[in-house]
XYZ file of N, CA and C in Angstrom:
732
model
N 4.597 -17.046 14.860
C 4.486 -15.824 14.055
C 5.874 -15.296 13.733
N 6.396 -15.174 12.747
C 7.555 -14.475 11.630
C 7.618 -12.994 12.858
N 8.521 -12.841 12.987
C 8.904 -10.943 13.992
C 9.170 -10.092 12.493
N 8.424 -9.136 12.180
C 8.828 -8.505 11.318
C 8.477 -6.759 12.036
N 10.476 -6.240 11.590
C 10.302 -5.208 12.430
C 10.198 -4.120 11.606
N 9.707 -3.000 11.470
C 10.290 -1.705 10.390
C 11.148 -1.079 11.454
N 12.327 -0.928 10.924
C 12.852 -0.447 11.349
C 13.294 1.346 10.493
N 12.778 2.258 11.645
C 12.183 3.647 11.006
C 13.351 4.715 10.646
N 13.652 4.999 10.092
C 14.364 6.015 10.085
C 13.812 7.168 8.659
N 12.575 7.328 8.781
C 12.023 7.870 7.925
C 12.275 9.503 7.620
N 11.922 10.467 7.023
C 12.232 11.919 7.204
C 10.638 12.790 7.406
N 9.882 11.483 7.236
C 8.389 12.203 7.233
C 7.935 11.570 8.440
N 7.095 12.965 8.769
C 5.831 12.348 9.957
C 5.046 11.113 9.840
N 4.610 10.795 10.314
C 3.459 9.381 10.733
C 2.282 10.288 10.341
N 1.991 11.265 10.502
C 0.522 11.459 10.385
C 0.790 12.226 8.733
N 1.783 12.554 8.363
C 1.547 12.679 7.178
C 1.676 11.965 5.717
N 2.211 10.378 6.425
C 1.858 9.311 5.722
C 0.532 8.967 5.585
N -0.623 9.332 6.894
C -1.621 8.935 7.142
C -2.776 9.849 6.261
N -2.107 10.970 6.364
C -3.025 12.142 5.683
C -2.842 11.745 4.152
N -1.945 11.320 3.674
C -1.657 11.442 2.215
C -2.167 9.854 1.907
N -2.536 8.845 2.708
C -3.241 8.003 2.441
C -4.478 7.803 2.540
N -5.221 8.809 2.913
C -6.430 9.405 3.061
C -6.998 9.812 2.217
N -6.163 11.241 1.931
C -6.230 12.453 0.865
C -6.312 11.656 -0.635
N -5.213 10.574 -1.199
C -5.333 9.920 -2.423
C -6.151 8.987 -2.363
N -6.815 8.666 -1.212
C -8.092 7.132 -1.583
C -8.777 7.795 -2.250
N -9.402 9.061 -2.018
C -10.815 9.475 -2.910
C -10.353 10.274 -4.448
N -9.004 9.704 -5.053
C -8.885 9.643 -6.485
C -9.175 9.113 -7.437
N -9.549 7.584 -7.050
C -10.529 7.646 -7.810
C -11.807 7.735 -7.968
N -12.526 8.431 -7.478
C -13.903 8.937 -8.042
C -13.540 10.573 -8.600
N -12.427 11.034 -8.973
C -11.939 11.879 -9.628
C -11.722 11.226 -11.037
N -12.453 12.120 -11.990
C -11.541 12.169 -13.674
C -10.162 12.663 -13.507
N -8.794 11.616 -14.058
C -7.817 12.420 -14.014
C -7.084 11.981 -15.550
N -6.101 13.086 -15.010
C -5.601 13.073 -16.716
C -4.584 12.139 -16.578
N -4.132 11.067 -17.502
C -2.464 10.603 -17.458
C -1.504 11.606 -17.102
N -1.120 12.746 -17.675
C -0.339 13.759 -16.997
C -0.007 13.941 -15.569
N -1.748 13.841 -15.123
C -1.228 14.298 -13.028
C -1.126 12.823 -12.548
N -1.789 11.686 -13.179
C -1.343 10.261 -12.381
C 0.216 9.963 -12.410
N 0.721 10.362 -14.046
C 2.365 10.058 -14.356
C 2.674 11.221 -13.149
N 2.324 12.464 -12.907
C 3.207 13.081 -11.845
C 2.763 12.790 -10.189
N 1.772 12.523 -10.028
C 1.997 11.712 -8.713
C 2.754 10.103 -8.438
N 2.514 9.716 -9.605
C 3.476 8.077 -9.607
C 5.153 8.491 -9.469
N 5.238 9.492 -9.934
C 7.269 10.121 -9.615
C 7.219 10.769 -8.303
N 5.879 12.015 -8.183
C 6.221 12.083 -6.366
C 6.340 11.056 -5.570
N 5.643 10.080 -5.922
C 6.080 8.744 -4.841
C 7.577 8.146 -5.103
N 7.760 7.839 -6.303
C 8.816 7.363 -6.341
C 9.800 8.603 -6.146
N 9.663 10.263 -6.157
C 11.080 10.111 -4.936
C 10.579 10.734 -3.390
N 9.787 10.106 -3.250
C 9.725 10.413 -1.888
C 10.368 8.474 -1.436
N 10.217 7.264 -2.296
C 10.829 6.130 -1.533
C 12.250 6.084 -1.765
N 12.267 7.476 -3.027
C 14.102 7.743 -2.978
C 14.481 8.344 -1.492
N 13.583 9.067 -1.402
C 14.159 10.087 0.423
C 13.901 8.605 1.678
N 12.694 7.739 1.121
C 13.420 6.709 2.382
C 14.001 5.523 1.959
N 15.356 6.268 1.301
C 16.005 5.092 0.702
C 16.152 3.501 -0.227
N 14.490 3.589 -0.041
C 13.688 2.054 -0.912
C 14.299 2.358 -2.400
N 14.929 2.463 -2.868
C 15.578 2.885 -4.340
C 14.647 1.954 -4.964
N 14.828 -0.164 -4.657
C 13.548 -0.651 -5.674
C 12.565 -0.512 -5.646
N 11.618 0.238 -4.513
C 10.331 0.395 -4.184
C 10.088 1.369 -5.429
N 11.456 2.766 -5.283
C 10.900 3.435 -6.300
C 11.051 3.468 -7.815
N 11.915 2.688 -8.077
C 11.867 1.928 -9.493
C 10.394 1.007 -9.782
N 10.419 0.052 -8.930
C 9.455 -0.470 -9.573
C 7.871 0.050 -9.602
N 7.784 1.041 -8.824
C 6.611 1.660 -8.541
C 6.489 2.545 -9.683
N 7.560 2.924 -10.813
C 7.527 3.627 -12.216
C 7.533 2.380 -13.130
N 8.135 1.429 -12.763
C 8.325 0.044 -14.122
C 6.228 -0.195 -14.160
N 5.887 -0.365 -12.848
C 4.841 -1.490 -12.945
C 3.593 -0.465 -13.515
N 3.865 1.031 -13.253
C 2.591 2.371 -13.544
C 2.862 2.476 -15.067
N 4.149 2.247 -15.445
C 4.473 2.319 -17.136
C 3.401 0.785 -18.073
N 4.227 -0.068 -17.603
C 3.236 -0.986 -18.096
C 1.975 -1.598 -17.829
N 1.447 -1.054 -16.904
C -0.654 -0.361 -16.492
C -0.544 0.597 -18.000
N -0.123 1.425 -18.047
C -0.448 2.488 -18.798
C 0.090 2.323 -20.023
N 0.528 1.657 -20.292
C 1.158 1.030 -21.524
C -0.031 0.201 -22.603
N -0.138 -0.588 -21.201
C -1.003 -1.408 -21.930
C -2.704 -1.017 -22.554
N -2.918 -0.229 -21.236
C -4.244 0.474 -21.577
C -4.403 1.391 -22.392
N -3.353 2.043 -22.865
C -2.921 2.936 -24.121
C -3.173 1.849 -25.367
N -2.641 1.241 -25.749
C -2.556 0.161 -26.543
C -3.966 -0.745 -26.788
N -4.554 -0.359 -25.974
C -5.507 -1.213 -25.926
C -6.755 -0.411 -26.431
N -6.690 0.944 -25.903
C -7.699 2.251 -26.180
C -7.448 2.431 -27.619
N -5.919 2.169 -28.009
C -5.690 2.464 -29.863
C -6.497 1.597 -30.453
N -5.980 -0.029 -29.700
C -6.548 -0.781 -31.243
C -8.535 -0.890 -31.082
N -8.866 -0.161 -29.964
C -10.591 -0.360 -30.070
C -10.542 1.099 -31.227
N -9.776 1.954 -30.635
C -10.618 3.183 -31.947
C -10.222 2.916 -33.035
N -8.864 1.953 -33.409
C -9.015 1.338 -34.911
C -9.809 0.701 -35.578
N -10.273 -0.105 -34.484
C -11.390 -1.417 -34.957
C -13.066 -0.447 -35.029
N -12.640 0.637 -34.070
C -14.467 1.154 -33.863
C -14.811 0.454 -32.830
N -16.495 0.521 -32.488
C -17.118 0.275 -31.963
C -17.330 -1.524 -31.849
N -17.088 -1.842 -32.801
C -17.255 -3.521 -33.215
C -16.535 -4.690 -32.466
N -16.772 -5.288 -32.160
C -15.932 -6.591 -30.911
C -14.488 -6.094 -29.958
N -13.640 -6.001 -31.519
C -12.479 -5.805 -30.662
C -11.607 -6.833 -29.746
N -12.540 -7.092 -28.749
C -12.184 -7.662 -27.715
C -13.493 -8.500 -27.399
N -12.453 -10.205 -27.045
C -13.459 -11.147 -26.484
C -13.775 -10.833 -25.449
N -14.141 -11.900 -24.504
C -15.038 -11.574 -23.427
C -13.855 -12.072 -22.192
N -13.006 -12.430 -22.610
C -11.692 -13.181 -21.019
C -10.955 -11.662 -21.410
N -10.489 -11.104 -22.954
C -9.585 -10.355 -22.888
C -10.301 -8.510 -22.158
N -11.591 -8.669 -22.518
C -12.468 -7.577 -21.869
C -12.371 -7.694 -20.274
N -12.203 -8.640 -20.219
C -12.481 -8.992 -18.348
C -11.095 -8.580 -17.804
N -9.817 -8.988 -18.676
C -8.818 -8.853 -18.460
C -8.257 -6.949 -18.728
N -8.453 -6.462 -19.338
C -8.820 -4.904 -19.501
C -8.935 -4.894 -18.546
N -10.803 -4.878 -18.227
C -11.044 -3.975 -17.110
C -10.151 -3.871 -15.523
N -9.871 -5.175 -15.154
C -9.237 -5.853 -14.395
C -7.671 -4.909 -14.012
N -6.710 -4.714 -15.258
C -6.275 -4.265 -15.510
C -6.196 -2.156 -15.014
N -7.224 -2.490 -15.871
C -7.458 -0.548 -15.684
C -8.316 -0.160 -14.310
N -8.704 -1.202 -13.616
C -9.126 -0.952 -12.277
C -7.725 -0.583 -11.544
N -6.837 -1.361 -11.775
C -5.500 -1.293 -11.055
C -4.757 -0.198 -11.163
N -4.687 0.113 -13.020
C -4.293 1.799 -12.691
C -5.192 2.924 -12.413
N -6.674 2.673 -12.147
C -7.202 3.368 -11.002
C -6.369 3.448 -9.617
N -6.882 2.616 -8.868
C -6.613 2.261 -7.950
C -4.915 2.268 -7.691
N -3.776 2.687 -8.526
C -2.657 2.483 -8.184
C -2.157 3.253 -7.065
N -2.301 4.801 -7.511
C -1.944 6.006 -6.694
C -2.460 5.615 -5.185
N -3.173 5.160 -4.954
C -3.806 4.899 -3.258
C -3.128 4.024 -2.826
N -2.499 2.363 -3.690
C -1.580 1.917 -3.317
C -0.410 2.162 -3.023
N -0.119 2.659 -3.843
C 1.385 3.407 -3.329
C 1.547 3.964 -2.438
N 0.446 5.187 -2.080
C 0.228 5.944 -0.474
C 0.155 4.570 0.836
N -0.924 3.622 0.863
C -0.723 2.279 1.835
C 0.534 1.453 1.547
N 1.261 1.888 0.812
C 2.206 1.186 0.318
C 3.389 1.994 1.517
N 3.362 3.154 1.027
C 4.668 3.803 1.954
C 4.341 4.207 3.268
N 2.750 4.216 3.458
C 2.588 4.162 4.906
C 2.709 2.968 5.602
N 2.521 1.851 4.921
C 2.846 0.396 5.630
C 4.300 0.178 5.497
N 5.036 -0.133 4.921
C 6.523 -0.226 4.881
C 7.192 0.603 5.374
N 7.000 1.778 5.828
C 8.030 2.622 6.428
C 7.536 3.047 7.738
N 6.671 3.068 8.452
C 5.799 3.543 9.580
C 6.149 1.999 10.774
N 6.751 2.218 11.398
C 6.394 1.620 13.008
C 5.199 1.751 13.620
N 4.695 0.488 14.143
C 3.334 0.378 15.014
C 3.617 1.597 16.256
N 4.868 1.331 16.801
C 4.838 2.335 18.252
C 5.077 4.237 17.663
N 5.664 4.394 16.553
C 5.532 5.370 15.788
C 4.341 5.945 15.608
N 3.625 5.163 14.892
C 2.295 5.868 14.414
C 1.587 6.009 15.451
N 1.352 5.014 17.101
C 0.865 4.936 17.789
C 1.001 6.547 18.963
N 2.111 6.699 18.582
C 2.695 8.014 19.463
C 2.073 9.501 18.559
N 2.210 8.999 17.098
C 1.859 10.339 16.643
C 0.448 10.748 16.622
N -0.620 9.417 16.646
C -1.759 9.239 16.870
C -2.030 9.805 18.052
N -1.719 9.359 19.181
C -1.907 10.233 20.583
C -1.417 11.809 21.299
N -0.363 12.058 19.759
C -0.476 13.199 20.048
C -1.074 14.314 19.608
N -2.079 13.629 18.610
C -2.888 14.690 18.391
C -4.669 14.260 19.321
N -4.548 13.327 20.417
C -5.228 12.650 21.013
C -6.416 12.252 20.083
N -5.977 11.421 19.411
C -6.682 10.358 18.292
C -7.457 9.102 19.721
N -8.652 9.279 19.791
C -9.323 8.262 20.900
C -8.654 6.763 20.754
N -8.507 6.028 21.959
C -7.914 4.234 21.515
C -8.727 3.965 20.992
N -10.264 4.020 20.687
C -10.672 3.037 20.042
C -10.644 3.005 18.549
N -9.862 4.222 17.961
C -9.554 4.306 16.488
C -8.501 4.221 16.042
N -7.307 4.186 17.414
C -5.812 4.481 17.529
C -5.283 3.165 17.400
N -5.975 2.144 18.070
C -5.433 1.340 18.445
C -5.679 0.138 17.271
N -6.997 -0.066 17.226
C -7.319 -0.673 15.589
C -6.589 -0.357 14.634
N -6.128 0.435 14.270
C -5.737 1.114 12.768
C -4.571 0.597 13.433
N -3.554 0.659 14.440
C -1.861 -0.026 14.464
C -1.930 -1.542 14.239
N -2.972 -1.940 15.041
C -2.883 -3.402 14.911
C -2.970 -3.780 13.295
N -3.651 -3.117 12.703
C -4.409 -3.638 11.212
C -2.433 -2.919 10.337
N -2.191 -1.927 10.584
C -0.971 -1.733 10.309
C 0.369 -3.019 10.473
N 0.172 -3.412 11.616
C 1.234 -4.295 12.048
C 0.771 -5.730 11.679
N -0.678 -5.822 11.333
C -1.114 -7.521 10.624
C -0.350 -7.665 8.946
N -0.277 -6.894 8.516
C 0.172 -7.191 7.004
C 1.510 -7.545 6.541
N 2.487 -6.586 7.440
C 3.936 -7.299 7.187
C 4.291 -8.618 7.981
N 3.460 -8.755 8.731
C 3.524 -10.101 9.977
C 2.810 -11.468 8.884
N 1.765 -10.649 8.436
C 0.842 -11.740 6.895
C 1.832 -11.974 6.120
N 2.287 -10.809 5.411
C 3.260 -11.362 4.299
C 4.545 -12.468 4.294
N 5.365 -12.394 5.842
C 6.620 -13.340 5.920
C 5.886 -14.521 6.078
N 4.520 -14.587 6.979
C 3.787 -15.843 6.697
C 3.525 -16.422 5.374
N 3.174 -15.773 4.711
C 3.110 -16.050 3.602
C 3.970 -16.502 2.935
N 5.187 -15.891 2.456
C 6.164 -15.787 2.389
C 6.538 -17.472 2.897
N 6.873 -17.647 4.137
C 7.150 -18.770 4.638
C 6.201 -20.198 3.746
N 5.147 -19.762 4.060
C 4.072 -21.070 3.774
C 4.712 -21.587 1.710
N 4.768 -20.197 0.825
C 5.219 -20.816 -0.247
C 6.402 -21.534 -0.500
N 7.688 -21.255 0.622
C 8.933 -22.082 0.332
C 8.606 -23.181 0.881
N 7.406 -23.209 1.880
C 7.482 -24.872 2.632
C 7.007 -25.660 1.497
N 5.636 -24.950 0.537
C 5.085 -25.478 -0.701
C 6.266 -26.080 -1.973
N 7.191 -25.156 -2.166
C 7.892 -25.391 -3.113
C 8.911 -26.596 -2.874
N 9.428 -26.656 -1.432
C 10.478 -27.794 -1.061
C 9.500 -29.207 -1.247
N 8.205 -29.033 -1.187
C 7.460 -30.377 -0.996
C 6.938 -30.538 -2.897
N 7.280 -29.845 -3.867
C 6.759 -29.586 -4.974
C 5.741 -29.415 -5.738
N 4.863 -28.778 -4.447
C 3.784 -28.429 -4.650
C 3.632 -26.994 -5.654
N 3.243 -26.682 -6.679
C 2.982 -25.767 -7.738
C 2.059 -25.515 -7.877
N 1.689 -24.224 -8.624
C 0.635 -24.295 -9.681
C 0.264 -24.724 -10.775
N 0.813 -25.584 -11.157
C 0.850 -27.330 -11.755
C -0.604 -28.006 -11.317
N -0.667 -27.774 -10.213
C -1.430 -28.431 -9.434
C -2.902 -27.627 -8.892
N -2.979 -26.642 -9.472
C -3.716 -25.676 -9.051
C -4.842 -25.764 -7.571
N -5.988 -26.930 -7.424
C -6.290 -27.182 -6.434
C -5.603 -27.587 -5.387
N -4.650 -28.616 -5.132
C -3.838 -28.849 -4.353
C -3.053 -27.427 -3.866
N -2.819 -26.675 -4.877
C -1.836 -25.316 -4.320
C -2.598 -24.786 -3.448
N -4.516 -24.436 -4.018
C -5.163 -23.811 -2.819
C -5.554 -24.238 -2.042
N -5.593 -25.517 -1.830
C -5.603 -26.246 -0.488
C -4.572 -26.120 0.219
N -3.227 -26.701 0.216
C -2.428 -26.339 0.756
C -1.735 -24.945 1.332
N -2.178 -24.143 0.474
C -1.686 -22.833 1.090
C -2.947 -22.188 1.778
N -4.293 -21.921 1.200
C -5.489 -21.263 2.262
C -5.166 -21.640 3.416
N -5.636 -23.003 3.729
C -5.657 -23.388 4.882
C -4.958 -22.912 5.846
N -3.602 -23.392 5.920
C -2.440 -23.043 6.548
C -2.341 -21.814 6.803
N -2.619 -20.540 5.706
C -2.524 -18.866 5.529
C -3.676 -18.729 6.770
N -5.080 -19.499 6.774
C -6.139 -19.016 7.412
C -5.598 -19.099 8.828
N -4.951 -20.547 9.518
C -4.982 -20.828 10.715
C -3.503 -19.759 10.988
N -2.678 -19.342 10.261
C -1.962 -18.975 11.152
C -2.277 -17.410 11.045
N -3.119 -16.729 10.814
C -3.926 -15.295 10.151
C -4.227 -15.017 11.654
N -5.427 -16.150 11.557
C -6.185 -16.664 13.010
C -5.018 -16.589 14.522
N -4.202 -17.148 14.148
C -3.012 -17.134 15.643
C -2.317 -15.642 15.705
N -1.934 -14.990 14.217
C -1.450 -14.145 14.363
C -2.469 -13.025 15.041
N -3.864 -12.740 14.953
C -4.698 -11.859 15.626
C -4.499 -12.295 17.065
N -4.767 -13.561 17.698
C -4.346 -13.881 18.857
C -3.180 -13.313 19.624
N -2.376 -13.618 18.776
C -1.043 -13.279 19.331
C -0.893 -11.368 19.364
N -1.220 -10.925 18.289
C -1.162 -9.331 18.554
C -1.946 -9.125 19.886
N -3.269 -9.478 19.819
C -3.943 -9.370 21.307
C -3.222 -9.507 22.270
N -2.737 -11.040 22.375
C -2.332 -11.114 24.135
C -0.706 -9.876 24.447
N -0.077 -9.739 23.491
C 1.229 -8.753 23.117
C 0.428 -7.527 23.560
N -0.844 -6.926 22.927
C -1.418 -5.473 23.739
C -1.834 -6.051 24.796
N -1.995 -6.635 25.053
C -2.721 -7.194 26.759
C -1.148 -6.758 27.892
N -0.394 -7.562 27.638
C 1.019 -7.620 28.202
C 1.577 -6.101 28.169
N 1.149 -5.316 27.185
C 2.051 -4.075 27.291
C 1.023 -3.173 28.035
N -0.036 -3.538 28.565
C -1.052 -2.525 29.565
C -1.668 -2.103 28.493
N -2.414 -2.393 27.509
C -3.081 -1.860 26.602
C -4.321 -1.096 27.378
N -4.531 -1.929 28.349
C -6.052 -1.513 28.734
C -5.681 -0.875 30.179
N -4.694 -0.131 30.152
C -4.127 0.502 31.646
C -4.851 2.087 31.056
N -5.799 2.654 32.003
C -6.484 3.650 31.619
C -5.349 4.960 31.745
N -4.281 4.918 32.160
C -3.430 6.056 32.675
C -2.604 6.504 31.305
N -2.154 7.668 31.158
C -1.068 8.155 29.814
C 0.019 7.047 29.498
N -0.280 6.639 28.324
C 0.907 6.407 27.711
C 2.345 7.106 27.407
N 2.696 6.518 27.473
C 4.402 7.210 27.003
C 5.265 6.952 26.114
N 5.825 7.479 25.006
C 6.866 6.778 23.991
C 7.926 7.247 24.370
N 9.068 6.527 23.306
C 9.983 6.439 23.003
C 10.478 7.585 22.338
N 9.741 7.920 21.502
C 10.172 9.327 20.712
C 8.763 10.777 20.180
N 8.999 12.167 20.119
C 8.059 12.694 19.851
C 8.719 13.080 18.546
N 7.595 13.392 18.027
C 7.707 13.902 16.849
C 7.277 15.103 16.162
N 7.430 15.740 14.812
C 7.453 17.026 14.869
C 7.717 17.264 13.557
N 6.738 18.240 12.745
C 6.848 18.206 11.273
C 8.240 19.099 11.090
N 8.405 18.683 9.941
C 9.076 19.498 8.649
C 8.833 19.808 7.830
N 10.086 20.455 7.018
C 9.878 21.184 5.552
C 9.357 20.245 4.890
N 9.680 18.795 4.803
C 9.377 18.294 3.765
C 8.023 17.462 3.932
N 7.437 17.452 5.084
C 6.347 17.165 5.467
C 5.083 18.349 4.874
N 5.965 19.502 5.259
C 4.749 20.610 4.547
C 4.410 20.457 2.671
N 5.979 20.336 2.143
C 5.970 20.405 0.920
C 5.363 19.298 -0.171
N 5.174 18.218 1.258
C 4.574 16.747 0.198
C 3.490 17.029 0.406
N 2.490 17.106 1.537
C 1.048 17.555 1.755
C 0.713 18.787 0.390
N 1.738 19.227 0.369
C 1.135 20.342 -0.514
C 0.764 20.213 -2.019
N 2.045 19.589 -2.144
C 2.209 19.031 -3.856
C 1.093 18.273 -3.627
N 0.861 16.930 -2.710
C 0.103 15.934 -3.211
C -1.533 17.029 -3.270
N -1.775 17.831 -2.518
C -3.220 18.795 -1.987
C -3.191 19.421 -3.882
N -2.091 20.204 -4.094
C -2.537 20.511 -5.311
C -2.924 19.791 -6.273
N -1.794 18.749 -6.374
C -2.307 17.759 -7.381
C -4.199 17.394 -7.360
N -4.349 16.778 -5.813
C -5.916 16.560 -5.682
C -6.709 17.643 -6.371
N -6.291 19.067 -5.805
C -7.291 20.309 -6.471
C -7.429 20.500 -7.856
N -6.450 20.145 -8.713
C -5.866 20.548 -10.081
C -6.918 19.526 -10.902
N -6.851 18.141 -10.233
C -7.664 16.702 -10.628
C -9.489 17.125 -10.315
N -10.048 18.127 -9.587
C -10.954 17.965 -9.022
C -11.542 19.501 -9.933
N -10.697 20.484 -10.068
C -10.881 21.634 -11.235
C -10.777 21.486 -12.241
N -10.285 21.261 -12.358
C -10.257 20.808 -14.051
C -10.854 19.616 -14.497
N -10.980 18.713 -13.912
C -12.019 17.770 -14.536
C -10.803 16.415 -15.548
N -9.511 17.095 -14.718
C -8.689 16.233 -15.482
C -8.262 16.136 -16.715
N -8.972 17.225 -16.724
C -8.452 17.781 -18.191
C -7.263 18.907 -18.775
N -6.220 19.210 -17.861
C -4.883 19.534 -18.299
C -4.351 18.816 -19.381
N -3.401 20.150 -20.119
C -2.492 19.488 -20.977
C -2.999 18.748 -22.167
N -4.690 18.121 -22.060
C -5.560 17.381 -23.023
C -5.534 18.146 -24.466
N -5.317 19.572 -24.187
C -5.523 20.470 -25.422
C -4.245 20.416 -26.295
């Protein structure tokens, strides 16, 4: 298994990464306007300015511009054409596909900066101090700490693909060669997180102890807030700001 560490030096709480990845999952079953998605897509990008990710927060405006670019463009030429075809049936599939994603973006970005910037023993401490039970505490770190441990695997398995010249040239051969390999070492990597909580007394019934406590701030209050209004503003209005 690849050691992949975050190493934290964040300015925000752990639980208010957690809250604000919470709080934005249920956006989309909200109507919202382009207006409050374009202004929550810049609160993120500078809040990965405050933890220094400068490309996280560039590209997290490059990739929401051209979602919205395109689906703009795409909404013009149907009300040019009307109601009538428009669009085949791969490029319709490809739309929707598309505009699911800038649904769904804003929530990524929240699992986005709670996974990349959050430490397993971090979140694990801030979790217990609001005595979050192990059996919800402890799942949610592990499932935290499987994805950047997935990705260098990953990561790894395509340069071994590329030195052997295996492509997408080859399309079946690519997913043979890479599933497989991704599955069994997925499989070792759950193993291996296990016997690692086994070894650190996972199952020692007595208080845990960290390394560091933690403790909000200003800017912990002020992102909960912005992001809380934004939610209320999306949920009153019907997403309809600024439309007039």
């Amino acid at each position: 298994m690849q050691i992949c560490h975050v190493t934290n030096h964040s300015p925000f709480h752990p639980l208010t990464k957690m809250a604000a990845t919470i709080l934005l999952g249920f956006t989309p079953l909200v109507s919202m306007h382009a207006n409050l998605s374009w202004l929550l897509v810049v609160v993120f990008a500078g809040i990965f300015m405050l933890e220094r990710r400068y490309k996280d927060a560039l590209s997290a405006l490059i990739w929401y511009a051209l979602l919205a670019g395109f689906i703009a463009y795409a909404d013009t030429c149907m009300a040019a054409a009307g109601t009538g075809g428009f669009m085949e049936a791969p490029i319709r599939v490809m739309y929707s596909f598309i505009y699911m994603l800038k649904v769904f973006y804003v929530p990524m970005l929240a699992a986005k900066w709670l996974i990349i910037t959050t430490d397993v023993g971090n979140m694990l401490a801030a979790l217990d101090s609001i005595r979050v039970p192990s059996a919800i505490s402890i799942p949610l770190c592990v499932m935290v700490r499987f994805f950047p441990a997935y990705k260098e695997d990953k990561r790894a398995i395509k340069q071994a693909l590329t030195m052997r010249d295996i492509t997408l040239r080859r399309p079946l051969m690519y997913a043979e060669r890479f599933c497989v390999p991704m599955l069994i070492l997925s499989c070792q990597l759950a193993d291996e997180l296990a016997k690692a909580a086994e070894t650190k007394g996972i199952a020692n019934p007595t208080p845990k102890t960290h390394y560091r406590q933690y403790h909000f701030h200003a800017c912990d209050g002020v992102c909960l807030a912005l992001l809380l209004a934004c939610i209320m503003l999306a949920c009153v209005c019907g997403g309809l700001w600024c439309s007039r």
